[in-house]
Amino acid sequence: KPGGRGPARRKKKTVHKTATSDDKKIGATLKKLGCSDIPGIEEVNIFNKNGTVVHFKHGVKLTASTGANTYVVTGKGEEKQLQDLMPGIMPHLGPDLMRQMQAGGMGGGGGRARQRTGPMQGDDLRADLELDFKTACFGGQEKVRITHLESCATCTGSGIKPGAKVTNCATCNGAGVVMQVTRTPLGSFQTQTVCPECRGTGQSVDAYCPQCSGQGVERKAKQVSVTIPCGVDTGNKLRVAGEGDAGPRGGPAGDLYIFLSVRGDQRLSRDGVDITSQLDVDAVDAILGATTTTTTLDDDAKEISVPAGTQPGTRLRLKGQGAPALGKATSRGDHYVTVNVKVPTDLSDDARKLVEELREKTRK
């Protein structure tokens, strides 16, 4: 128009010179799927012959590549997940394609990956064990009864009957997995699953072990002897190597984890490595002082001196008479005895007179 600008040129959608006719169809299909409706996505460019899709969103290159390596790289070098930047595309893929994208990823071709399933580590097991108070402090030997999977003695864990003929599985050709490739507008998705015929072993067996029904393991009950270190407490756990479930196909056994709890004691309490207890003393002994006995970890009748004038709630310390530190038998805490002064409630006439005389004398 005179005195003004001409009509704005429409930007031409570009396609890389190496793109094939199929790539152009993919680009058109992406448009149809709703890419143009996503804010900021204005054009779709194909940069690769093998079906990898690359398009731009305000200068952000978004690449659909393989599986867990699917990411985008911004101009600042930041990486983000593909799904986070494709909210408008993902709903159009459908549940099957979305599952394939998450599990198998995108790629240009199929083929079988040799992933024959071999011996595997067995599962770990848990057992609970309750200890008495002194065993937790000083340690000792305990037994735990468990039920776990053991390797079959007949087939040594292989699951195959001794002498049976073993060949490559015809379904997966010995790979142990089968592959499925699905072509989509966003490229080729491939999924991989365990072969249903050989259960991942890659082998075809004439006869399985009759003892374990081909599982390679048997469930058995047994007693496990456990060494308890000194100084353990509720919440500690012990590991016994190799006493978990035996692994599939002759794999090593897992471990047994024993979670400990400690029963309380009526006379003693524990605070870390220190032991606490209560001692009842009558009023006369608290006033005049006395020698009495108390219960400790080492002795049921340990002599202890109560000083004259001991007040209610006084804590008497027995150095080195506490609990050992964890795994250190020679490093022990202290024993603290809290004195409870017992005041008599029923005095005879003579006793009352003596107390009254004492009161008069102490007040002068």
Coordinates of C-alpha atoms in Angstrom, one line a residue:
K1 CA 0.0 0.0 0.0
P2 CA 1.2 3.6 -0.7
G3 CA 2.9 5.1 2.3
G4 CA 2.8 1.9 4.3
R5 CA 4.3 -1.5 4.7
G6 CA 3.3 -4.3 2.4
P7 CA 1.6 -7.4 3.7
A8 CA 3.7 -9.3 6.1
R9 CA 5.5 -12.3 4.6
R10 CA 4.5 -15.6 5.9
K11 CA 7.5 -17.4 7.4
K12 CA 8.2 -20.6 5.5
K13 CA 8.4 -23.8 7.4
T14 CA 11.9 -25.2 6.9
V15 CA 13.0 -28.8 6.5
H16 CA 16.6 -29.9 6.7
K17 CA 18.1 -31.0 3.4
T18 CA 18.7 -34.5 4.7
A19 CA 15.1 -35.0 5.6
T20 CA 13.3 -37.7 3.7
S21 CA 9.7 -37.6 2.5
D22 CA 8.7 -39.7 5.5
D23 CA 10.2 -37.0 7.7
K24 CA 8.0 -34.4 6.0
K25 CA 5.0 -36.6 6.8
I26 CA 6.0 -36.8 10.4
G27 CA 6.3 -33.0 10.6
A28 CA 2.9 -32.6 9.1
T29 CA 1.5 -35.2 11.5
L30 CA 2.9 -33.4 14.5
K31 CA 1.1 -30.3 13.3
K32 CA -2.1 -32.3 13.2
L33 CA -1.5 -33.8 16.6
G34 CA -1.7 -30.3 18.1
C35 CA 1.9 -29.0 18.2
S36 CA 0.7 -25.7 16.8
D37 CA -1.7 -25.3 19.7
I38 CA 1.0 -25.4 22.3
P39 CA 2.0 -21.9 23.3
G40 CA 5.4 -21.0 21.9
I41 CA 5.7 -23.9 19.4
E42 CA 5.5 -22.3 16.0
E43 CA 7.2 -24.8 13.6
V44 CA 8.5 -28.3 13.4
N45 CA 11.8 -29.1 11.7
I46 CA 13.2 -32.6 11.0
F47 CA 16.9 -32.8 11.2
N48 CA 17.6 -36.5 11.0
K49 CA 17.0 -39.3 8.5
N50 CA 16.4 -42.0 11.1
G51 CA 13.2 -40.5 12.4
T52 CA 14.5 -38.5 15.4
V53 CA 12.3 -35.4 15.7
V54 CA 13.7 -32.0 16.5
H55 CA 11.6 -28.9 16.9
F56 CA 12.0 -25.5 18.4
K57 CA 10.1 -23.6 21.1
H58 CA 11.2 -20.0 21.3
G59 CA 14.8 -21.0 20.8
V60 CA 14.7 -24.1 22.9
K61 CA 15.7 -27.2 21.0
L62 CA 13.6 -30.1 22.0
T63 CA 14.8 -33.6 21.1
A64 CA 12.9 -36.8 21.2
S65 CA 15.7 -39.4 21.6
T66 CA 16.1 -42.7 23.4
G67 CA 14.3 -43.8 26.6
A68 CA 15.7 -42.3 29.8
N69 CA 18.1 -40.1 27.8
T70 CA 15.2 -38.0 26.5
Y71 CA 15.9 -34.4 27.3
V72 CA 16.0 -30.9 26.0
V73 CA 18.9 -28.4 26.1
T74 CA 18.2 -24.7 26.3
G75 CA 20.5 -21.9 25.2
K76 CA 21.7 -21.7 28.8
G77 CA 22.8 -25.3 28.9
E78 CA 19.9 -26.4 31.1
E79 CA 18.5 -29.9 30.7
K80 CA 14.8 -30.7 31.3
Q81 CA 12.7 -33.8 30.8
L82 CA 10.9 -34.1 27.5
Q83 CA 7.5 -34.7 29.1
D84 CA 7.8 -31.5 31.1
L85 CA 8.0 -29.4 27.8
M86 CA 5.5 -31.4 25.8
P87 CA 2.2 -31.2 27.7
G88 CA 0.2 -30.6 24.6
I89 CA 1.7 -33.6 22.7
M90 CA 1.7 -36.3 25.3
P91 CA -2.2 -36.6 25.6
H92 CA -2.4 -37.2 21.8
L93 CA 0.0 -40.2 22.0
G94 CA -2.5 -42.5 23.7
P95 CA -1.9 -44.8 26.7
D96 CA -0.1 -47.5 24.8
L97 CA 2.4 -45.2 23.2
M98 CA 3.0 -43.3 26.4
R99 CA 3.8 -46.6 28.2
Q100 CA 6.2 -47.5 25.4
M101 CA 7.8 -44.2 25.5
Q102 CA 8.5 -44.5 29.3
A103 CA 9.6 -48.1 29.1
G104 CA 11.4 -48.6 25.8
G105 CA 12.1 -45.1 24.6
M106 CA 12.4 -44.0 20.9
G107 CA 14.8 -45.4 18.5
G108 CA 15.4 -46.0 14.8
G109 CA 15.4 -49.7 14.7
G110 CA 14.6 -53.0 16.3
G111 CA 16.6 -56.1 16.9
R112 CA 17.1 -58.3 19.9
A113 CA 19.4 -57.3 22.7
R114 CA 21.1 -60.3 24.4
Q115 CA 20.0 -60.0 28.0
R116 CA 19.8 -63.6 29.0
T117 CA 18.9 -63.8 32.7
G118 CA 21.6 -65.4 34.7
P119 CA 22.2 -66.0 38.4
M120 CA 20.8 -63.2 40.6
Q121 CA 21.3 -62.1 44.2
G122 CA 18.7 -63.4 46.6
D123 CA 16.4 -61.2 48.7
D124 CA 17.4 -59.9 52.1
L125 CA 15.3 -61.1 55.1
R126 CA 14.3 -59.4 58.4
A127 CA 13.9 -61.1 61.8
D128 CA 13.1 -59.5 65.2
L129 CA 14.9 -60.5 68.4
E130 CA 14.1 -59.4 71.9
L131 CA 16.9 -59.3 74.4
D132 CA 16.9 -59.2 78.2
F133 CA 18.5 -56.1 79.8
K134 CA 21.8 -57.6 80.8
T135 CA 22.4 -59.4 77.5
A136 CA 21.9 -56.1 75.7
C137 CA 24.5 -54.5 78.0
F138 CA 27.2 -57.3 78.0
G139 CA 26.4 -59.2 74.8
G140 CA 26.2 -62.9 74.3
Q141 CA 24.9 -65.7 72.0
E142 CA 21.3 -65.9 70.9
K143 CA 19.4 -68.1 68.4
V144 CA 16.9 -66.9 65.9
R145 CA 14.5 -69.2 64.0
I146 CA 13.9 -68.2 60.4
T147 CA 12.3 -69.6 57.3
H148 CA 14.1 -68.9 54.0
L149 CA 14.8 -70.1 50.5
E150 CA 17.8 -72.4 50.1
S151 CA 19.4 -73.6 46.9
C152 CA 18.1 -77.0 45.8
A153 CA 20.5 -79.7 46.6
T154 CA 19.4 -81.9 43.7
C155 CA 19.9 -79.4 40.8
T156 CA 22.4 -77.1 42.7
G157 CA 20.1 -74.2 42.0
S158 CA 19.8 -74.5 38.2
G159 CA 16.2 -75.8 38.3
I160 CA 17.1 -78.3 35.6
K161 CA 16.8 -82.1 36.1
P162 CA 20.3 -83.7 36.2
G163 CA 21.1 -85.1 32.8
A164 CA 18.3 -83.2 30.9
K165 CA 19.0 -81.8 27.5
V166 CA 19.3 -78.0 27.3
T167 CA 19.1 -76.0 24.0
N168 CA 18.6 -72.4 23.0
C169 CA 15.0 -71.1 23.3
A170 CA 13.3 -71.0 19.9
T171 CA 11.1 -68.1 20.8
C172 CA 13.9 -65.6 21.8
N173 CA 16.8 -67.4 20.0
G174 CA 18.6 -67.6 23.4
A175 CA 18.4 -63.9 24.2
G176 CA 16.0 -64.3 27.1
V177 CA 13.9 -61.3 26.0
V178 CA 11.6 -60.5 23.1
M179 CA 11.4 -57.1 21.5
Q180 CA 8.4 -55.3 19.9
V181 CA 8.8 -52.2 17.7
T182 CA 6.0 -49.8 17.1
R183 CA 6.3 -47.0 14.5
T184 CA 4.6 -43.7 15.4
P185 CA 4.6 -40.1 14.1
L186 CA 7.3 -39.4 16.8
G187 CA 9.6 -42.2 15.7
S188 CA 9.9 -45.9 16.4
F189 CA 9.2 -47.1 20.0
Q190 CA 10.6 -50.4 21.1
T191 CA 9.7 -52.4 24.2
Q192 CA 11.5 -55.3 25.7
T193 CA 10.0 -58.0 27.9
V194 CA 11.1 -61.3 29.4
C195 CA 10.5 -64.2 27.1
P196 CA 7.4 -66.0 28.2
E197 CA 8.6 -69.3 26.9
C198 CA 11.9 -69.6 28.8
R199 CA 11.2 -67.1 31.6
G200 CA 14.3 -65.1 30.7
T201 CA 16.9 -68.0 30.8
G202 CA 17.3 -68.2 27.1
Q203 CA 17.2 -72.0 27.3
S204 CA 14.8 -74.7 26.4
V205 CA 14.9 -77.6 28.9
D206 CA 13.6 -81.1 28.4
A207 CA 12.9 -81.7 32.0
Y208 CA 13.0 -79.5 35.1
C209 CA 14.1 -80.6 38.5
P210 CA 11.3 -82.6 40.3
Q211 CA 12.6 -81.7 43.7
C212 CA 12.1 -77.9 43.4
S213 CA 9.7 -77.9 40.4
G214 CA 12.2 -76.1 38.3
Q215 CA 12.5 -73.2 40.8
G216 CA 16.1 -73.9 41.9
V217 CA 15.2 -73.1 45.5
E218 CA 13.4 -74.8 48.4
R219 CA 11.8 -73.2 51.5
K220 CA 13.3 -74.4 54.7
A221 CA 13.2 -73.5 58.4
K222 CA 16.4 -73.3 60.4
Q223 CA 18.0 -71.8 63.5
V224 CA 20.6 -69.1 63.1
S225 CA 23.1 -68.5 65.9
V226 CA 23.8 -64.8 66.4
T227 CA 26.6 -63.1 68.3
I228 CA 25.3 -60.1 70.2
P229 CA 27.9 -57.4 70.8
C230 CA 28.0 -55.5 74.1
G231 CA 26.2 -52.2 74.3
V232 CA 23.4 -52.8 71.9
D233 CA 20.0 -51.1 72.4
T234 CA 16.5 -51.1 70.9
G235 CA 16.6 -50.1 67.3
N236 CA 20.0 -51.5 66.5
K237 CA 20.2 -54.1 63.8
L238 CA 22.7 -56.9 63.1
R239 CA 23.6 -58.3 59.7
V240 CA 24.2 -62.0 59.2
A241 CA 25.7 -62.5 55.7
G242 CA 24.3 -65.2 53.4
E243 CA 21.3 -66.2 55.6
G244 CA 18.7 -64.5 53.4
D245 CA 16.9 -66.1 50.5
A246 CA 19.0 -68.1 48.0
G247 CA 19.3 -66.4 44.6
P248 CA 17.5 -67.5 41.4
R249 CA 19.4 -69.8 39.0
G250 CA 22.1 -70.6 41.5
G251 CA 22.7 -66.9 42.5
P252 CA 24.2 -66.0 45.9
A253 CA 22.0 -65.7 48.9
G254 CA 20.9 -62.4 50.4
D255 CA 21.6 -61.3 54.0
L256 CA 19.6 -61.6 57.2
Y257 CA 19.0 -58.4 59.1
I258 CA 18.1 -58.8 62.8
F259 CA 16.3 -55.9 64.4
L260 CA 16.8 -55.8 68.2
S261 CA 14.6 -54.7 71.0
V262 CA 15.5 -54.7 74.7
R263 CA 13.1 -55.8 77.5
G264 CA 13.0 -53.4 80.4
D265 CA 14.3 -54.2 83.9
Q266 CA 12.2 -53.5 87.1
R267 CA 15.2 -52.2 89.1
L268 CA 17.5 -50.7 86.5
S269 CA 17.1 -48.2 83.7
R270 CA 19.5 -47.2 80.9
D271 CA 20.4 -43.8 79.4
G272 CA 23.1 -44.5 76.7
V273 CA 26.0 -46.0 78.6
D274 CA 24.8 -44.8 82.0
I275 CA 22.6 -46.9 84.4
T276 CA 20.2 -45.4 86.8
S277 CA 18.3 -46.9 89.8
Q278 CA 16.4 -45.9 92.9
L279 CA 17.4 -46.4 96.5
D280 CA 15.0 -46.1 99.4
V281 CA 16.6 -44.8 102.6
D282 CA 14.7 -44.1 105.9
A283 CA 14.9 -40.6 107.4
V284 CA 17.3 -41.6 110.3
D285 CA 19.8 -43.1 107.9
A286 CA 19.6 -40.0 105.7
I287 CA 20.3 -37.8 108.7
L288 CA 23.0 -39.8 110.3
G289 CA 24.4 -41.6 107.2
A290 CA 24.6 -45.3 106.6
T291 CA 26.0 -48.1 104.5
T292 CA 23.4 -50.1 102.5
T293 CA 23.2 -52.2 99.4
T294 CA 21.8 -51.6 95.9
T295 CA 21.4 -53.6 92.6
T296 CA 23.9 -52.9 89.8
L297 CA 24.7 -54.6 86.5
D298 CA 27.5 -56.6 88.1
D299 CA 26.1 -57.3 91.5
D300 CA 22.7 -57.8 93.1
A301 CA 23.9 -56.4 96.4
K302 CA 26.5 -53.8 95.8
E303 CA 27.5 -51.9 99.0
I304 CA 27.0 -48.1 98.8
S305 CA 27.6 -45.4 101.4
V306 CA 24.9 -42.9 102.1
P307 CA 26.5 -39.7 103.5
A308 CA 25.1 -38.0 106.6
G309 CA 22.6 -35.3 105.7
T310 CA 21.6 -36.8 102.4
Q311 CA 18.6 -34.9 100.9
P312 CA 15.7 -36.5 99.0
G313 CA 16.6 -36.8 95.3
T314 CA 20.4 -36.9 95.8
R315 CA 22.2 -38.8 93.1
L316 CA 25.1 -41.1 94.2
R317 CA 27.6 -42.0 91.5
L318 CA 29.2 -45.4 91.1
K319 CA 32.0 -44.7 88.7
G320 CA 32.6 -47.3 85.9
Q321 CA 29.6 -49.4 86.9
G322 CA 27.4 -48.4 83.9
A323 CA 26.9 -50.2 80.6
P324 CA 29.7 -50.9 78.1
A325 CA 29.8 -48.8 75.0
L326 CA 28.7 -50.5 71.7
G327 CA 31.4 -53.1 70.9
K328 CA 33.8 -51.8 73.6
A329 CA 33.5 -54.0 76.7
T330 CA 36.2 -52.1 78.6
S331 CA 34.7 -48.7 78.1
R332 CA 31.8 -48.3 80.5
G333 CA 29.6 -45.5 81.8
D334 CA 28.6 -44.8 85.4
H335 CA 25.8 -45.9 87.6
Y336 CA 23.7 -43.2 89.2
V337 CA 21.6 -44.0 92.3
T338 CA 18.8 -41.6 93.2
V339 CA 18.0 -41.5 96.9
N340 CA 14.4 -41.6 98.1
V341 CA 14.1 -40.6 101.8
K342 CA 11.2 -42.4 103.4
V343 CA 9.6 -40.5 106.2
P344 CA 7.8 -42.6 108.8
T345 CA 4.0 -42.1 109.1
D346 CA 3.2 -44.1 112.2
L347 CA 5.4 -43.3 115.3
S348 CA 5.2 -44.7 118.7
D349 CA 4.9 -42.4 121.7
D350 CA 8.6 -42.9 122.6
A351 CA 9.7 -42.3 119.0
R352 CA 7.6 -39.2 118.8
K353 CA 9.2 -37.8 122.0
L354 CA 12.6 -38.4 120.6
V355 CA 11.8 -36.7 117.3
E356 CA 10.3 -33.7 119.2
E357 CA 13.5 -33.5 121.3
L358 CA 15.6 -33.6 118.2
R359 CA 13.5 -30.8 116.7
E360 CA 14.0 -28.6 119.7
K361 CA 17.7 -29.1 119.7
T362 CA 18.1 -28.5 116.0
R363 CA 16.2 -25.3 116.2
K364 CA 18.4 -23.8 119.0

